[in-house]
């Protein structure tokens, strides 16, 4: 791990007209030719055995190579990460709104994982689960590498109780508590998830905690973990969460507009 980031793996194609690794990389990333040549000459591109490659290294079909990405210039997310619990095995944080959990897309350095690895000198730190970038609250990371599988399996097997709180409109005609079930699908290479007809694959138990005239505070307990599940289920009731920039319609808000955070909090992790 360097600067909080692990190396990127690139799989060589099974069939290729290119004779060398460099030729393939330049064809795939033409805008980065000078940096790729620099990295090869600096012995910063290696094969799966850790052997440094050169500009003349032959392309081995379906082999893996590794190199460090040049971090992009990103807008700084100007909110701190609060540490809730830290021992030799796990780290629990209160993630702020607008900070992604892990590197993804255009968010690389401005992520909870990279910040924590750097600030706490924990290069092997990994998350056991994730929160959406715009959702705040509790996230559990694993410090001890030998325990990664155990903690991640707890989340995969739904053995972790997760409770959220949300601020949304209040509708006196709706009765709570209630359970919302639907089928949620997300197509590859799309950002939004959608509810579709078919057998339900998502379930959320929703309670109204309190209300003040036109807004209510809700407690949400998902029994499944579909992407955008809580936002979709609240929206399906006609109660979109305050600050939601996707549902009921996408707002087109700039990624560095921090003026109206989504009022959704991961409040309990057990």
PDB file of C-alpha atoms in Angstrom:
ATOM      1  CA  UNK A   1       0.000   0.000   0.000  1.00  0.00           C
ATOM      2  CA  UNK A   2       1.346   3.422  -0.995  1.00  0.00           C
ATOM      3  CA  UNK A   3      -0.267   6.695   0.132  1.00  0.00           C
ATOM      4  CA  UNK A   4      -3.237   4.671   1.359  1.00  0.00           C
ATOM      5  CA  UNK A   5      -3.785   2.935  -1.995  1.00  0.00           C
ATOM      6  CA  UNK A   6      -2.977  -0.578  -3.113  1.00  0.00           C
ATOM      7  CA  UNK A   7      -1.673  -1.264  -6.621  1.00  0.00           C
ATOM      8  CA  UNK A   8      -4.020  -1.631  -9.555  1.00  0.00           C
ATOM      9  CA  UNK A   9      -4.240  -5.034 -11.244  1.00  0.00           C
ATOM     10  CA  UNK A  10      -4.541  -5.148 -15.039  1.00  0.00           C
ATOM     11  CA  UNK A  11      -5.347  -8.433 -16.767  1.00  0.00           C
ATOM     12  CA  UNK A  12      -3.626  -9.038 -20.104  1.00  0.00           C
ATOM     13  CA  UNK A  13      -6.016 -10.148 -22.904  1.00  0.00           C
ATOM     14  CA  UNK A  14      -6.236 -13.739 -24.090  1.00  0.00           C
ATOM     15  CA  UNK A  15      -5.764 -12.656 -27.699  1.00  0.00           C
ATOM     16  CA  UNK A  16      -3.831  -9.531 -28.648  1.00  0.00           C
ATOM     17  CA  UNK A  17      -2.027  -8.112 -31.691  1.00  0.00           C
ATOM     18  CA  UNK A  18       0.519  -6.545 -29.347  1.00  0.00           C
ATOM     19  CA  UNK A  19       3.825  -8.240 -28.627  1.00  0.00           C
ATOM     20  CA  UNK A  20       4.778  -6.368 -25.452  1.00  0.00           C
ATOM     21  CA  UNK A  21       3.062  -5.248 -22.292  1.00  0.00           C
ATOM     22  CA  UNK A  22       3.964  -1.639 -23.087  1.00  0.00           C
ATOM     23  CA  UNK A  23       2.339  -1.758 -26.524  1.00  0.00           C
ATOM     24  CA  UNK A  24      -0.877  -3.071 -25.010  1.00  0.00           C
ATOM     25  CA  UNK A  25      -0.907  -0.500 -22.199  1.00  0.00           C
ATOM     26  CA  UNK A  26      -0.267   2.407 -24.562  1.00  0.00           C
ATOM     27  CA  UNK A  27      -3.055   1.234 -26.873  1.00  0.00           C
ATOM     28  CA  UNK A  28      -5.440   0.975 -23.905  1.00  0.00           C
ATOM     29  CA  UNK A  29      -4.339   4.177 -22.150  1.00  0.00           C
ATOM     30  CA  UNK A  30      -2.880   6.394 -24.930  1.00  0.00           C
ATOM     31  CA  UNK A  31      -3.125   9.554 -22.842  1.00  0.00           C
ATOM     32  CA  UNK A  32      -0.801   8.008 -20.245  1.00  0.00           C
ATOM     33  CA  UNK A  33       2.015   6.840 -22.544  1.00  0.00           C
ATOM     34  CA  UNK A  34       4.733   9.003 -20.997  1.00  0.00           C
ATOM     35  CA  UNK A  35       3.781   8.005 -17.445  1.00  0.00           C
ATOM     36  CA  UNK A  36       3.615   4.320 -18.388  1.00  0.00           C
ATOM     37  CA  UNK A  37       7.112   4.453 -19.879  1.00  0.00           C
ATOM     38  CA  UNK A  38       8.333   6.230 -16.755  1.00  0.00           C
ATOM     39  CA  UNK A  39       6.798   3.607 -14.461  1.00  0.00           C
ATOM     40  CA  UNK A  40       8.296   0.745 -16.465  1.00  0.00           C
ATOM     41  CA  UNK A  41      11.761   2.324 -16.464  1.00  0.00           C
ATOM     42  CA  UNK A  42      11.423   3.023 -12.732  1.00  0.00           C
ATOM     43  CA  UNK A  43      10.661  -0.702 -12.189  1.00  0.00           C
ATOM     44  CA  UNK A  44       7.214   0.179 -10.812  1.00  0.00           C
ATOM     45  CA  UNK A  45       5.283  -2.236 -13.038  1.00  0.00           C
ATOM     46  CA  UNK A  46       5.509  -5.850 -11.886  1.00  0.00           C
ATOM     47  CA  UNK A  47       4.074  -9.257 -12.738  1.00  0.00           C
ATOM     48  CA  UNK A  48       2.163 -11.559 -10.381  1.00  0.00           C
ATOM     49  CA  UNK A  49       5.451 -12.782  -8.895  1.00  0.00           C
ATOM     50  CA  UNK A  50       6.599  -9.243  -8.152  1.00  0.00           C
ATOM     51  CA  UNK A  51       9.218  -9.225 -10.922  1.00  0.00           C
ATOM     52  CA  UNK A  52       9.727  -5.805 -12.502  1.00  0.00           C
ATOM     53  CA  UNK A  53       8.766  -5.493 -16.180  1.00  0.00           C
ATOM     54  CA  UNK A  54      10.533  -3.423 -18.815  1.00  0.00           C
ATOM     55  CA  UNK A  55       9.515  -1.731 -22.061  1.00  0.00           C
ATOM     56  CA  UNK A  56      10.452  -4.954 -23.900  1.00  0.00           C
ATOM     57  CA  UNK A  57       8.665  -7.436 -21.624  1.00  0.00           C
ATOM     58  CA  UNK A  58       6.506  -9.747 -23.763  1.00  0.00           C
ATOM     59  CA  UNK A  59       2.749  -9.837 -23.289  1.00  0.00           C
ATOM     60  CA  UNK A  60       1.717 -13.098 -21.626  1.00  0.00           C
ATOM     61  CA  UNK A  61      -1.967 -13.823 -22.396  1.00  0.00           C
ATOM     62  CA  UNK A  62      -4.312 -13.717 -19.350  1.00  0.00           C
ATOM     63  CA  UNK A  63      -1.468 -12.777 -17.018  1.00  0.00           C
ATOM     64  CA  UNK A  64      -1.780 -10.046 -14.393  1.00  0.00           C
ATOM     65  CA  UNK A  65       0.408  -7.005 -13.982  1.00  0.00           C
ATOM     66  CA  UNK A  66       0.376  -4.478 -11.169  1.00  0.00           C
ATOM     67  CA  UNK A  67       1.145  -0.776 -10.995  1.00  0.00           C
ATOM     68  CA  UNK A  68       0.290   2.250  -8.877  1.00  0.00           C
ATOM     69  CA  UNK A  69      -2.194   4.716 -10.292  1.00  0.00           C
ATOM     70  CA  UNK A  70      -1.386   8.408 -10.357  1.00  0.00           C
ATOM     71  CA  UNK A  71      -3.954   9.823  -7.909  1.00  0.00           C
ATOM     72  CA  UNK A  72      -6.338  12.286  -9.555  1.00  0.00           C
ATOM     73  CA  UNK A  73      -6.960  15.839  -8.431  1.00  0.00           C
ATOM     74  CA  UNK A  74     -10.143  15.664  -6.377  1.00  0.00           C
ATOM     75  CA  UNK A  75     -12.329  18.162  -4.540  1.00  0.00           C
ATOM     76  CA  UNK A  76     -11.552  17.955  -0.832  1.00  0.00           C
ATOM     77  CA  UNK A  77     -14.440  16.680   1.282  1.00  0.00           C
ATOM     78  CA  UNK A  78     -14.125  19.153   4.170  1.00  0.00           C
ATOM     79  CA  UNK A  79     -15.565  17.029   6.967  1.00  0.00           C
ATOM     80  CA  UNK A  80     -13.699  15.025   9.622  1.00  0.00           C
ATOM     81  CA  UNK A  81     -14.024  11.320  10.359  1.00  0.00           C
ATOM     82  CA  UNK A  82     -14.937  10.604  13.971  1.00  0.00           C
ATOM     83  CA  UNK A  83     -13.555   7.427  15.544  1.00  0.00           C
ATOM     84  CA  UNK A  84     -16.167   5.623  17.655  1.00  0.00           C
ATOM     85  CA  UNK A  85     -14.131   2.543  18.620  1.00  0.00           C
ATOM     86  CA  UNK A  86     -10.599   1.311  17.881  1.00  0.00           C
ATOM     87  CA  UNK A  87      -8.841  -1.813  19.117  1.00  0.00           C
ATOM     88  CA  UNK A  88      -6.341  -4.302  17.706  1.00  0.00           C
ATOM     89  CA  UNK A  89      -9.033  -6.046  15.643  1.00  0.00           C
ATOM     90  CA  UNK A  90     -11.572  -3.503  14.437  1.00  0.00           C
ATOM     91  CA  UNK A  91     -12.128   0.197  13.856  1.00  0.00           C
ATOM     92  CA  UNK A  92     -15.584   1.785  13.904  1.00  0.00           C
ATOM     93  CA  UNK A  93     -16.069   5.289  12.547  1.00  0.00           C
ATOM     94  CA  UNK A  94     -18.826   7.848  12.176  1.00  0.00           C
ATOM     95  CA  UNK A  95     -18.506   8.586   8.452  1.00  0.00           C
ATOM     96  CA  UNK A  96     -19.511  12.084   7.369  1.00  0.00           C
ATOM     97  CA  UNK A  97     -21.893  12.800   4.534  1.00  0.00           C
ATOM     98  CA  UNK A  98     -20.332  13.077   1.041  1.00  0.00           C
ATOM     99  CA  UNK A  99     -17.263  10.936   1.839  1.00  0.00           C
ATOM    100  CA  UNK A 100     -17.171   7.578  -0.006  1.00  0.00           C
ATOM    101  CA  UNK A 101     -16.243   4.507   2.010  1.00  0.00           C
ATOM    102  CA  UNK A 102     -13.762   3.142  -0.552  1.00  0.00           C
ATOM    103  CA  UNK A 103     -12.072   4.339  -3.760  1.00  0.00           C
ATOM    104  CA  UNK A 104     -14.458   4.198  -6.669  1.00  0.00           C
ATOM    105  CA  UNK A 105     -14.939   6.142  -9.885  1.00  0.00           C
ATOM    106  CA  UNK A 106     -13.666   9.681  -9.468  1.00  0.00           C
ATOM    107  CA  UNK A 107     -13.229   9.350  -5.692  1.00  0.00           C
ATOM    108  CA  UNK A 108      -9.821   7.908  -4.830  1.00  0.00           C
ATOM    109  CA  UNK A 109      -7.944   9.869  -2.172  1.00  0.00           C
ATOM    110  CA  UNK A 110     -11.053  11.534  -0.733  1.00  0.00           C
ATOM    111  CA  UNK A 111     -12.414   8.315   0.739  1.00  0.00           C
ATOM    112  CA  UNK A 112     -12.712   7.027   4.285  1.00  0.00           C
ATOM    113  CA  UNK A 113     -10.445   4.041   3.613  1.00  0.00           C
ATOM    114  CA  UNK A 114      -7.537   6.018   2.184  1.00  0.00           C
ATOM    115  CA  UNK A 115      -7.781   8.755   4.795  1.00  0.00           C
ATOM    116  CA  UNK A 116      -7.808   6.255   7.669  1.00  0.00           C
ATOM    117  CA  UNK A 117      -4.933   4.194   6.275  1.00  0.00           C
ATOM    118  CA  UNK A 118      -2.845   7.353   6.061  1.00  0.00           C
ATOM    119  CA  UNK A 119      -3.932   9.118   9.263  1.00  0.00           C
ATOM    120  CA  UNK A 120      -3.723   6.031  11.504  1.00  0.00           C
ATOM    121  CA  UNK A 121      -0.821   4.297   9.708  1.00  0.00           C
ATOM    122  CA  UNK A 122      -2.940   1.193   9.073  1.00  0.00           C
ATOM    123  CA  UNK A 123      -2.007   0.126   5.514  1.00  0.00           C
ATOM    124  CA  UNK A 124      -3.847  -3.225   5.790  1.00  0.00           C
ATOM    125  CA  UNK A 125      -7.152  -1.697   6.914  1.00  0.00           C
ATOM    126  CA  UNK A 126     -10.232  -2.903   4.979  1.00  0.00           C
ATOM    127  CA  UNK A 127     -13.971  -2.210   5.359  1.00  0.00           C
ATOM    128  CA  UNK A 128     -16.298  -5.016   6.408  1.00  0.00           C
ATOM    129  CA  UNK A 129     -19.192  -3.275   4.602  1.00  0.00           C
ATOM    130  CA  UNK A 130     -19.971   0.076   2.948  1.00  0.00           C
ATOM    131  CA  UNK A 131     -22.172   3.107   3.200  1.00  0.00           C
ATOM    132  CA  UNK A 132     -23.215   5.227   0.232  1.00  0.00           C
ATOM    133  CA  UNK A 133     -21.193   8.397  -0.225  1.00  0.00           C
ATOM    134  CA  UNK A 134     -24.118  10.616   0.763  1.00  0.00           C
ATOM    135  CA  UNK A 135     -25.144   8.556   3.819  1.00  0.00           C
ATOM    136  CA  UNK A 136     -23.536   9.324   7.183  1.00  0.00           C
ATOM    137  CA  UNK A 137     -22.976   7.086  10.169  1.00  0.00           C
ATOM    138  CA  UNK A 138     -21.352   3.941  11.451  1.00  0.00           C
ATOM    139  CA  UNK A 139     -18.920   1.921   9.316  1.00  0.00           C
ATOM    140  CA  UNK A 140     -16.857  -1.007  10.597  1.00  0.00           C
ATOM    141  CA  UNK A 141     -13.328  -1.609   9.325  1.00  0.00           C
ATOM    142  CA  UNK A 142     -11.143  -4.628  10.069  1.00  0.00           C
ATOM    143  CA  UNK A 143      -7.649  -3.933  11.400  1.00  0.00           C
ATOM    144  CA  UNK A 144      -6.376  -7.502  11.833  1.00  0.00           C
ATOM    145  CA  UNK A 145      -5.975  -9.135   8.372  1.00  0.00           C
ATOM    146  CA  UNK A 146      -6.693 -12.657   9.658  1.00  0.00           C
ATOM    147  CA  UNK A 147     -10.194 -11.561  10.729  1.00  0.00           C
ATOM    148  CA  UNK A 148     -11.300  -9.951   7.455  1.00  0.00           C
ATOM    149  CA  UNK A 149     -13.227 -12.965   6.220  1.00  0.00           C
ATOM    150  CA  UNK A 150     -15.005 -13.508   9.526  1.00  0.00           C
ATOM    151  CA  UNK A 151     -16.308  -9.952   9.805  1.00  0.00           C
ATOM    152  CA  UNK A 152     -17.212  -9.633   6.126  1.00  0.00           C
ATOM    153  CA  UNK A 153     -19.111 -12.929   6.336  1.00  0.00           C
ATOM    154  CA  UNK A 154     -21.189 -11.594   9.227  1.00  0.00           C
ATOM    155  CA  UNK A 155     -22.482  -8.842   6.955  1.00  0.00           C
ATOM    156  CA  UNK A 156     -22.932 -11.140   3.965  1.00  0.00           C
ATOM    157  CA  UNK A 157     -24.942 -13.596   6.073  1.00  0.00           C
ATOM    158  CA  UNK A 158     -27.098 -10.770   7.511  1.00  0.00           C
ATOM    159  CA  UNK A 159     -25.987 -11.456  11.064  1.00  0.00           C
ATOM    160  CA  UNK A 160     -25.399  -7.774  11.780  1.00  0.00           C
ATOM    161  CA  UNK A 161     -28.261  -5.603  13.027  1.00  0.00           C
ATOM    162  CA  UNK A 162     -28.237  -2.264  11.195  1.00  0.00           C
ATOM    163  CA  UNK A 163     -30.639   0.518  12.151  1.00  0.00           C
ATOM    164  CA  UNK A 164     -30.879   3.844  10.340  1.00  0.00           C
ATOM    165  CA  UNK A 165     -32.662   7.088  11.076  1.00  0.00           C
ATOM    166  CA  UNK A 166     -34.067   9.439   8.439  1.00  0.00           C
ATOM    167  CA  UNK A 167     -35.854  12.753   8.191  1.00  0.00           C
ATOM    168  CA  UNK A 168     -38.630  12.766   5.587  1.00  0.00           C
ATOM    169  CA  UNK A 169     -42.089  14.253   5.006  1.00  0.00           C
ATOM    170  CA  UNK A 170     -44.885  13.338   7.402  1.00  0.00           C
ATOM    171  CA  UNK A 171     -48.146  11.971   5.998  1.00  0.00           C
ATOM    172  CA  UNK A 172     -50.861  11.461   8.639  1.00  0.00           C
ATOM    173  CA  UNK A 173     -52.720   9.060   6.332  1.00  0.00           C
ATOM    174  CA  UNK A 174     -49.898   6.497   6.515  1.00  0.00           C
ATOM    175  CA  UNK A 175     -49.838   4.039   9.405  1.00  0.00           C
ATOM    176  CA  UNK A 176     -46.623   2.942  11.112  1.00  0.00           C
ATOM    177  CA  UNK A 177     -44.851   0.693  11.911  1.00  0.00           C
ATOM    178  CA  UNK A 178     -44.943  -1.059   8.566  1.00  0.00           C
ATOM    179  CA  UNK A 179     -42.804  -3.360   6.438  1.00  0.00           C
ATOM    180  CA  UNK A 180     -42.032  -2.416   2.842  1.00  0.00           C
ATOM    181  CA  UNK A 181     -41.101  -5.146   0.375  1.00  0.00           C
ATOM    182  CA  UNK A 182     -40.224  -4.750  -3.304  1.00  0.00           C
ATOM    183  CA  UNK A 183     -37.950  -5.990  -6.048  1.00  0.00           C
ATOM    184  CA  UNK A 184     -34.956  -3.708  -6.575  1.00  0.00           C
ATOM    185  CA  UNK A 185     -32.731  -3.987  -9.626  1.00  0.00           C
ATOM    186  CA  UNK A 186     -29.650  -2.050 -10.662  1.00  0.00           C
ATOM    187  CA  UNK A 187     -28.314  -2.395 -14.173  1.00  0.00           C
ATOM    188  CA  UNK A 188     -24.585  -2.562 -14.766  1.00  0.00           C
ATOM    189  CA  UNK A 189     -22.898   0.783 -15.461  1.00  0.00           C
ATOM    190  CA  UNK A 190     -25.872   2.762 -14.145  1.00  0.00           C
ATOM    191  CA  UNK A 191     -25.944   4.826 -10.974  1.00  0.00           C
ATOM    192  CA  UNK A 192     -29.588   4.577  -9.964  1.00  0.00           C
ATOM    193  CA  UNK A 193     -31.387   1.461  -8.787  1.00  0.00           C
ATOM    194  CA  UNK A 194     -35.097   1.005  -9.498  1.00  0.00           C
ATOM    195  CA  UNK A 195     -38.073  -0.897  -8.164  1.00  0.00           C
ATOM    196  CA  UNK A 196     -39.513  -3.322 -10.732  1.00  0.00           C
ATOM    197  CA  UNK A 197     -42.293  -5.883 -10.895  1.00  0.00           C
ATOM    198  CA  UNK A 198     -41.496  -9.362  -9.621  1.00  0.00           C
ATOM    199  CA  UNK A 199     -40.734 -11.322  -6.497  1.00  0.00           C
ATOM    200  CA  UNK A 200     -39.480  -9.030  -3.707  1.00  0.00           C
ATOM    201  CA  UNK A 201     -35.760  -9.144  -2.945  1.00  0.00           C
ATOM    202  CA  UNK A 202     -35.656  -6.174  -0.546  1.00  0.00           C
ATOM    203  CA  UNK A 203     -37.359  -5.634   2.807  1.00  0.00           C
ATOM    204  CA  UNK A 204     -37.319  -2.734   5.269  1.00  0.00           C
ATOM    205  CA  UNK A 205     -39.118  -2.329   8.601  1.00  0.00           C
ATOM    206  CA  UNK A 206     -40.063   1.330   9.133  1.00  0.00           C
ATOM    207  CA  UNK A 207     -41.197   3.108  12.300  1.00  0.00           C
ATOM    208  CA  UNK A 208     -42.262   6.706  12.834  1.00  0.00           C
ATOM    209  CA  UNK A 209     -40.356   7.978  15.871  1.00  0.00           C
ATOM    210  CA  UNK A 210     -41.785  11.498  16.031  1.00  0.00           C
ATOM    211  CA  UNK A 211     -43.191  14.214  13.779  1.00  0.00           C
ATOM    212  CA  UNK A 212     -43.464  17.979  13.724  1.00  0.00           C
ATOM    213  CA  UNK A 213     -46.151  19.333  11.391  1.00  0.00           C
ATOM    214  CA  UNK A 214     -44.829  18.388   7.919  1.00  0.00           C
ATOM    215  CA  UNK A 215     -41.720  16.342   8.711  1.00  0.00           C
ATOM    216  CA  UNK A 216     -41.127  13.111  10.553  1.00  0.00           C
ATOM    217  CA  UNK A 217     -38.184  11.221  12.028  1.00  0.00           C
ATOM    218  CA  UNK A 218     -38.176   7.571  10.994  1.00  0.00           C
ATOM    219  CA  UNK A 219     -36.316   4.488  12.177  1.00  0.00           C
ATOM    220  CA  UNK A 220     -35.429   2.112   9.330  1.00  0.00           C
ATOM    221  CA  UNK A 221     -34.294  -1.473   9.824  1.00  0.00           C
ATOM    222  CA  UNK A 222     -33.360  -3.250   6.581  1.00  0.00           C
ATOM    223  CA  UNK A 223     -33.394  -7.040   6.571  1.00  0.00           C
ATOM    224  CA  UNK A 224     -31.737  -7.073   3.130  1.00  0.00           C
ATOM    225  CA  UNK A 225     -28.954  -4.934   1.724  1.00  0.00           C
ATOM    226  CA  UNK A 226     -29.872  -3.781  -1.780  1.00  0.00           C
ATOM    227  CA  UNK A 227     -28.255  -0.670  -3.221  1.00  0.00           C
ATOM    228  CA  UNK A 228     -30.364   2.454  -2.534  1.00  0.00           C
ATOM    229  CA  UNK A 229     -32.893   0.267  -0.689  1.00  0.00           C
ATOM    230  CA  UNK A 230     -33.819   2.679   2.088  1.00  0.00           C
ATOM    231  CA  UNK A 231     -34.092   5.655  -0.247  1.00  0.00           C
ATOM    232  CA  UNK A 232     -36.268   3.696  -2.671  1.00  0.00           C
ATOM    233  CA  UNK A 233     -38.543   2.293   0.005  1.00  0.00           C
ATOM    234  CA  UNK A 234     -39.132   5.680   1.596  1.00  0.00           C
ATOM    235  CA  UNK A 235     -39.761   7.214  -1.817  1.00  0.00           C
ATOM    236  CA  UNK A 236     -42.248   4.427  -2.632  1.00  0.00           C
ATOM    237  CA  UNK A 237     -44.349   5.618   0.313  1.00  0.00           C
ATOM    238  CA  UNK A 238     -44.358   9.145  -1.060  1.00  0.00           C
ATOM    239  CA  UNK A 239     -41.860  10.131   1.659  1.00  0.00           C
ATOM    240  CA  UNK A 240     -38.538  10.819  -0.096  1.00  0.00           C
ATOM    241  CA  UNK A 241     -35.745  11.403   2.406  1.00  0.00           C
ATOM    242  CA  UNK A 242     -34.862  15.067   2.769  1.00  0.00           C
ATOM    243  CA  UNK A 243     -31.798  15.925   0.687  1.00  0.00           C
ATOM    244  CA  UNK A 244     -32.155  12.928  -1.657  1.00  0.00           C
ATOM    245  CA  UNK A 245     -30.641  13.961  -4.995  1.00  0.00           C
ATOM    246  CA  UNK A 246     -31.826  10.814  -6.836  1.00  0.00           C
ATOM    247  CA  UNK A 247     -35.379  10.069  -5.761  1.00  0.00           C
ATOM    248  CA  UNK A 248     -38.005  10.869  -6.844  1.00  0.00           C
ATOM    249  CA  UNK A 249     -35.976  12.610  -9.597  1.00  0.00           C
ATOM    250  CA  UNK A 250     -32.245  13.138 -10.115  1.00  0.00           C
ATOM    251  CA  UNK A 251     -31.266  16.684  -9.195  1.00  0.00           C
ATOM    252  CA  UNK A 252     -28.000  16.875 -11.139  1.00  0.00           C
ATOM    253  CA  UNK A 253     -26.273  18.311  -8.079  1.00  0.00           C
ATOM    254  CA  UNK A 254     -22.528  18.908  -8.467  1.00  0.00           C
ATOM    255  CA  UNK A 255     -20.360  16.349  -6.694  1.00  0.00           C
ATOM    256  CA  UNK A 256     -18.739  19.083  -4.575  1.00  0.00           C
ATOM    257  CA  UNK A 257     -22.035  20.720  -3.552  1.00  0.00           C
ATOM    258  CA  UNK A 258     -22.230  20.014   0.175  1.00  0.00           C
ATOM    259  CA  UNK A 259     -25.122  22.348   0.995  1.00  0.00           C
ATOM    260  CA  UNK A 260     -27.953  19.838   1.483  1.00  0.00           C
ATOM    261  CA  UNK A 261     -26.834  16.487   2.920  1.00  0.00           C
ATOM    262  CA  UNK A 262     -29.104  13.477   2.668  1.00  0.00           C
ATOM    263  CA  UNK A 263     -30.913  13.144   6.012  1.00  0.00           C
ATOM    264  CA  UNK A 264     -30.045   9.461   6.426  1.00  0.00           C
ATOM    265  CA  UNK A 265     -27.897   8.188   9.269  1.00  0.00           C
ATOM    266  CA  UNK A 266     -26.547   4.706  10.007  1.00  0.00           C
ATOM    267  CA  UNK A 267     -27.251   4.990  13.707  1.00  0.00           C
ATOM    268  CA  UNK A 268     -26.825   1.474  15.132  1.00  0.00           C
ATOM    269  CA  UNK A 269     -24.484  -1.409  14.303  1.00  0.00           C
ATOM    270  CA  UNK A 270     -24.739  -4.531  16.431  1.00  0.00           C
TER     271      UNK A 270
END
